[in-house]
Amino acid sequence: QVQLIASGGGLVQTGDSLNLSCTASGRTFNGWSATWFRQAPGSQAPGKDREFVASINWNGDNINYDDSVRGRFTISRDNAKNTVYLQMNSLKPEDTGVYFCAARTTAPVSSPNEYHVWGQGTQVTVSS
């Protein structure tokens, strides 16, 4: 089974950048698709889903972004390092939340309910 560790979050100001990492251990990450989700403050109530941010398939030739981050965020992966990245530029206060990475062995999808392997989350806070 793959275990995921997310890192790279922090407290930044509007317009700053952060680069999140999601590193897999336990077995090779090659062949797995990966997706970043985020959970905004106050959205932990039952029924509130984690929001889709970006996804990448196993070899990087199928990438998707939520409209809210397209053009500012870039998802990439280095299978030799078992790591998926999320480069976040031009950060806004509304990007604040806990960012989770998730993985699956089939094509990436935008619903968090379709993922069973999750990292622990990393907090991103963007001050205005």
PDB file of C-alpha atoms in Angstrom:
ATOM      1  CA  GLN A   1       0.000   0.000   0.000  1.00  0.00           C
ATOM      2  CA  VAL A   2       1.197   3.533  -0.758  1.00  0.00           C
ATOM      3  CA  GLN A   3       1.511   6.011   2.101  1.00  0.00           C
ATOM      4  CA  LEU A   4       1.509   9.716   1.259  1.00  0.00           C
ATOM      5  CA  ILE A   5       3.212  12.553   3.110  1.00  0.00           C
ATOM      6  CA  ALA A   6       2.296  16.113   2.178  1.00  0.00           C
ATOM      7  CA  SER A   7       4.536  19.032   3.022  1.00  0.00           C
ATOM      8  CA  GLY A   8       5.401  22.567   2.029  1.00  0.00           C
ATOM      9  CA  GLY A   9       2.514  24.555   3.455  1.00  0.00           C
ATOM     10  CA  GLY A  10       2.949  27.753   5.402  1.00  0.00           C
ATOM     11  CA  LEU A  11       1.814  31.297   6.113  1.00  0.00           C
ATOM     12  CA  VAL A  12       2.365  33.692   3.217  1.00  0.00           C
ATOM     13  CA  GLN A  13       1.059  37.008   1.948  1.00  0.00           C
ATOM     14  CA  THR A  14      -1.157  37.668  -1.051  1.00  0.00           C
ATOM     15  CA  GLY A  15       0.851  37.297  -4.237  1.00  0.00           C
ATOM     16  CA  ASP A  16       3.464  34.995  -2.740  1.00  0.00           C
ATOM     17  CA  SER A  17       4.283  31.450  -3.841  1.00  0.00           C
ATOM     18  CA  LEU A  18       4.482  28.040  -2.210  1.00  0.00           C
ATOM     19  CA  ASN A  19       5.529  24.649  -3.537  1.00  0.00           C
ATOM     20  CA  LEU A  20       3.751  21.684  -1.990  1.00  0.00           C
ATOM     21  CA  SER A  21       5.164  18.178  -2.152  1.00  0.00           C
ATOM     22  CA  CYS A  22       3.442  14.818  -1.821  1.00  0.00           C
ATOM     23  CA  THR A  23       5.900  11.981  -1.351  1.00  0.00           C
ATOM     24  CA  ALA A  24       4.905   8.349  -1.517  1.00  0.00           C
ATOM     25  CA  SER A  25       6.435   5.529   0.451  1.00  0.00           C
ATOM     26  CA  GLY A  26       5.694   1.868   0.840  1.00  0.00           C
ATOM     27  CA  ARG A  27       5.838   1.074  -2.825  1.00  0.00           C
ATOM     28  CA  THR A  28       6.567   2.801  -6.107  1.00  0.00           C
ATOM     29  CA  PHE A  29       4.369   5.739  -7.005  1.00  0.00           C
ATOM     30  CA  ASN A  30       4.891   5.030 -10.684  1.00  0.00           C
ATOM     31  CA  GLY A  31       1.600   4.018 -12.249  1.00  0.00           C
ATOM     32  CA  TRP A  32      -0.545   5.931  -9.757  1.00  0.00           C
ATOM     33  CA  SER A  33      -2.433   9.094 -10.570  1.00  0.00           C
ATOM     34  CA  ALA A  34      -2.414  11.861  -7.973  1.00  0.00           C
ATOM     35  CA  THR A  35      -4.710  14.725  -7.083  1.00  0.00           C
ATOM     36  CA  TRP A  36      -4.522  17.731  -4.789  1.00  0.00           C
ATOM     37  CA  PHE A  37      -7.644  18.703  -2.857  1.00  0.00           C
ATOM     38  CA  ARG A  38      -8.153  21.477  -0.359  1.00  0.00           C
ATOM     39  CA  GLN A  39     -10.490  21.999   2.541  1.00  0.00           C
ATOM     40  CA  ALA A  40     -11.313  25.599   3.257  1.00  0.00           C
ATOM     41  CA  PRO A  41     -11.731  26.887   6.834  1.00  0.00           C
ATOM     42  CA  GLY A  42     -15.142  26.093   8.218  1.00  0.00           C
ATOM     43  CA  SER A  43     -15.819  23.351   5.673  1.00  0.00           C
ATOM     44  CA  GLN A  44     -15.202  20.456   8.025  1.00  0.00           C
ATOM     45  CA  ALA A  45     -18.916  20.024   8.652  1.00  0.00           C
ATOM     46  CA  PRO A  46     -20.447  16.701   7.621  1.00  0.00           C
ATOM     47  CA  GLY A  47     -21.281  16.652   3.930  1.00  0.00           C
ATOM     48  CA  LYS A  48     -18.738  19.283   3.022  1.00  0.00           C
ATOM     49  CA  ASP A  49     -16.365  17.773   0.516  1.00  0.00           C
ATOM     50  CA  ARG A  50     -12.777  18.583  -0.038  1.00  0.00           C
ATOM     51  CA  GLU A  51     -12.467  20.731  -3.149  1.00  0.00           C
ATOM     52  CA  PHE A  52     -10.644  19.543  -6.229  1.00  0.00           C
ATOM     53  CA  VAL A  53      -7.554  21.617  -7.055  1.00  0.00           C
ATOM     54  CA  ALA A  54      -5.443  19.738  -9.623  1.00  0.00           C
ATOM     55  CA  SER A  55      -4.739  16.230 -10.847  1.00  0.00           C
ATOM     56  CA  ILE A  56      -2.075  14.427 -12.839  1.00  0.00           C
ATOM     57  CA  ASN A  57      -2.029  10.956 -14.298  1.00  0.00           C
ATOM     58  CA  TRP A  58       0.818   8.506 -13.869  1.00  0.00           C
ATOM     59  CA  ASN A  59       3.076   9.860 -16.623  1.00  0.00           C
ATOM     60  CA  GLY A  60       2.060  13.511 -16.577  1.00  0.00           C
ATOM     61  CA  ASP A  61       0.331  13.718 -19.945  1.00  0.00           C
ATOM     62  CA  ASN A  62      -3.154  14.180 -18.464  1.00  0.00           C
ATOM     63  CA  ILE A  63      -3.371  17.234 -16.200  1.00  0.00           C
ATOM     64  CA  ASN A  64      -6.454  19.063 -14.991  1.00  0.00           C
ATOM     65  CA  TYR A  65      -7.033  22.148 -12.871  1.00  0.00           C
ATOM     66  CA  ASP A  66      -9.975  23.734 -11.149  1.00  0.00           C
ATOM     67  CA  ASP A  67     -10.883  27.014 -12.831  1.00  0.00           C
ATOM     68  CA  SER A  68     -10.035  28.914  -9.656  1.00  0.00           C
ATOM     69  CA  VAL A  69      -6.345  27.950  -9.856  1.00  0.00           C
ATOM     70  CA  ARG A  70      -5.734  27.509 -13.586  1.00  0.00           C
ATOM     71  CA  GLY A  71      -2.896  29.763 -14.712  1.00  0.00           C
ATOM     72  CA  ARG A  72      -1.572  30.201 -11.151  1.00  0.00           C
ATOM     73  CA  PHE A  73      -0.937  26.628  -9.970  1.00  0.00           C
ATOM     74  CA  THR A  74       1.134  23.946 -11.693  1.00  0.00           C
ATOM     75  CA  ILE A  75       1.016  20.250 -10.831  1.00  0.00           C
ATOM     76  CA  SER A  76       3.946  18.047 -11.778  1.00  0.00           C
ATOM     77  CA  ARG A  77       5.583  14.815 -10.721  1.00  0.00           C
ATOM     78  CA  ASP A  78       8.962  13.138 -10.500  1.00  0.00           C
ATOM     79  CA  ASN A  79       8.405   9.390 -10.453  1.00  0.00           C
ATOM     80  CA  ALA A  80      12.079   8.756  -9.728  1.00  0.00           C
ATOM     81  CA  LYS A  81      11.555  10.625  -6.449  1.00  0.00           C
ATOM     82  CA  ASN A  82       8.057   9.229  -5.835  1.00  0.00           C
ATOM     83  CA  THR A  83       6.843  12.806  -5.500  1.00  0.00           C
ATOM     84  CA  VAL A  84       4.058  14.973  -6.888  1.00  0.00           C
ATOM     85  CA  TYR A  85       4.359  18.756  -6.626  1.00  0.00           C
ATOM     86  CA  LEU A  86       1.935  21.658  -6.597  1.00  0.00           C
ATOM     87  CA  GLN A  87       3.607  24.955  -7.418  1.00  0.00           C
ATOM     88  CA  MET A  88       1.278  27.717  -6.266  1.00  0.00           C
ATOM     89  CA  ASN A  89       1.923  31.237  -7.518  1.00  0.00           C
ATOM     90  CA  SER A  90       0.017  34.502  -7.084  1.00  0.00           C
ATOM     91  CA  LEU A  91      -1.639  33.152  -3.977  1.00  0.00           C
ATOM     92  CA  LYS A  92      -4.896  34.722  -2.802  1.00  0.00           C
ATOM     93  CA  PRO A  93      -6.632  34.661   0.595  1.00  0.00           C
ATOM     94  CA  GLU A  94      -9.284  32.371  -0.858  1.00  0.00           C
ATOM     95  CA  ASP A  95      -6.568  29.755  -1.453  1.00  0.00           C
ATOM     96  CA  THR A  96      -6.327  29.342   2.324  1.00  0.00           C
ATOM     97  CA  GLY A  97      -7.054  25.838   3.562  1.00  0.00           C
ATOM     98  CA  VAL A  98      -5.634  22.432   4.318  1.00  0.00           C
ATOM     99  CA  TYR A  99      -4.206  20.851   1.176  1.00  0.00           C
ATOM    100  CA  PHE A 100      -4.401  17.091   0.825  1.00  0.00           C
ATOM    101  CA  CYS A 101      -2.869  14.822  -1.762  1.00  0.00           C
ATOM    102  CA  ALA A 102      -4.617  11.632  -2.776  1.00  0.00           C
ATOM    103  CA  ALA A 103      -3.723   8.804  -5.120  1.00  0.00           C
ATOM    104  CA  ARG A 104      -5.338   5.994  -7.040  1.00  0.00           C
ATOM    105  CA  THR A 105      -4.197   3.363  -9.502  1.00  0.00           C
ATOM    106  CA  THR A 106      -6.618   4.406 -12.237  1.00  0.00           C
ATOM    107  CA  ALA A 107      -7.211   7.671 -14.102  1.00  0.00           C
ATOM    108  CA  PRO A 108      -7.508  10.769 -11.918  1.00  0.00           C
ATOM    109  CA  VAL A 109     -10.978  12.094 -11.124  1.00  0.00           C
ATOM    110  CA  SER A 110     -12.191  15.215  -9.360  1.00  0.00           C
ATOM    111  CA  SER A 111     -14.362  13.588  -6.685  1.00  0.00           C
ATOM    112  CA  PRO A 112     -12.633  13.014  -3.336  1.00  0.00           C
ATOM    113  CA  ASN A 113     -14.990  10.097  -2.689  1.00  0.00           C
ATOM    114  CA  GLU A 114     -13.175   8.082  -5.370  1.00  0.00           C
ATOM    115  CA  TYR A 115      -9.860   8.126  -3.505  1.00  0.00           C
ATOM    116  CA  HIS A 116      -8.842   5.784  -0.709  1.00  0.00           C
ATOM    117  CA  VAL A 117      -5.188   6.736  -0.247  1.00  0.00           C
ATOM    118  CA  TRP A 118      -4.645  10.129   1.371  1.00  0.00           C
ATOM    119  CA  GLY A 119      -1.847  12.171   2.820  1.00  0.00           C
ATOM    120  CA  GLN A 120      -2.213  13.927   6.160  1.00  0.00           C
ATOM    121  CA  GLY A 121      -2.711  17.452   4.786  1.00  0.00           C
ATOM    122  CA  THR A 122      -0.586  20.573   4.942  1.00  0.00           C
ATOM    123  CA  GLN A 123      -1.912  23.980   6.011  1.00  0.00           C
ATOM    124  CA  VAL A 124      -1.723  26.910   3.603  1.00  0.00           C
ATOM    125  CA  THR A 125      -2.657  30.325   4.945  1.00  0.00           C
ATOM    126  CA  VAL A 126      -2.632  33.392   2.721  1.00  0.00           C
ATOM    127  CA  SER A 127      -2.974  36.719   4.489  1.00  0.00           C
ATOM    128  CA  SER A 128      -4.384  39.796   2.778  1.00  0.00           C
TER     129      SER A 128
END
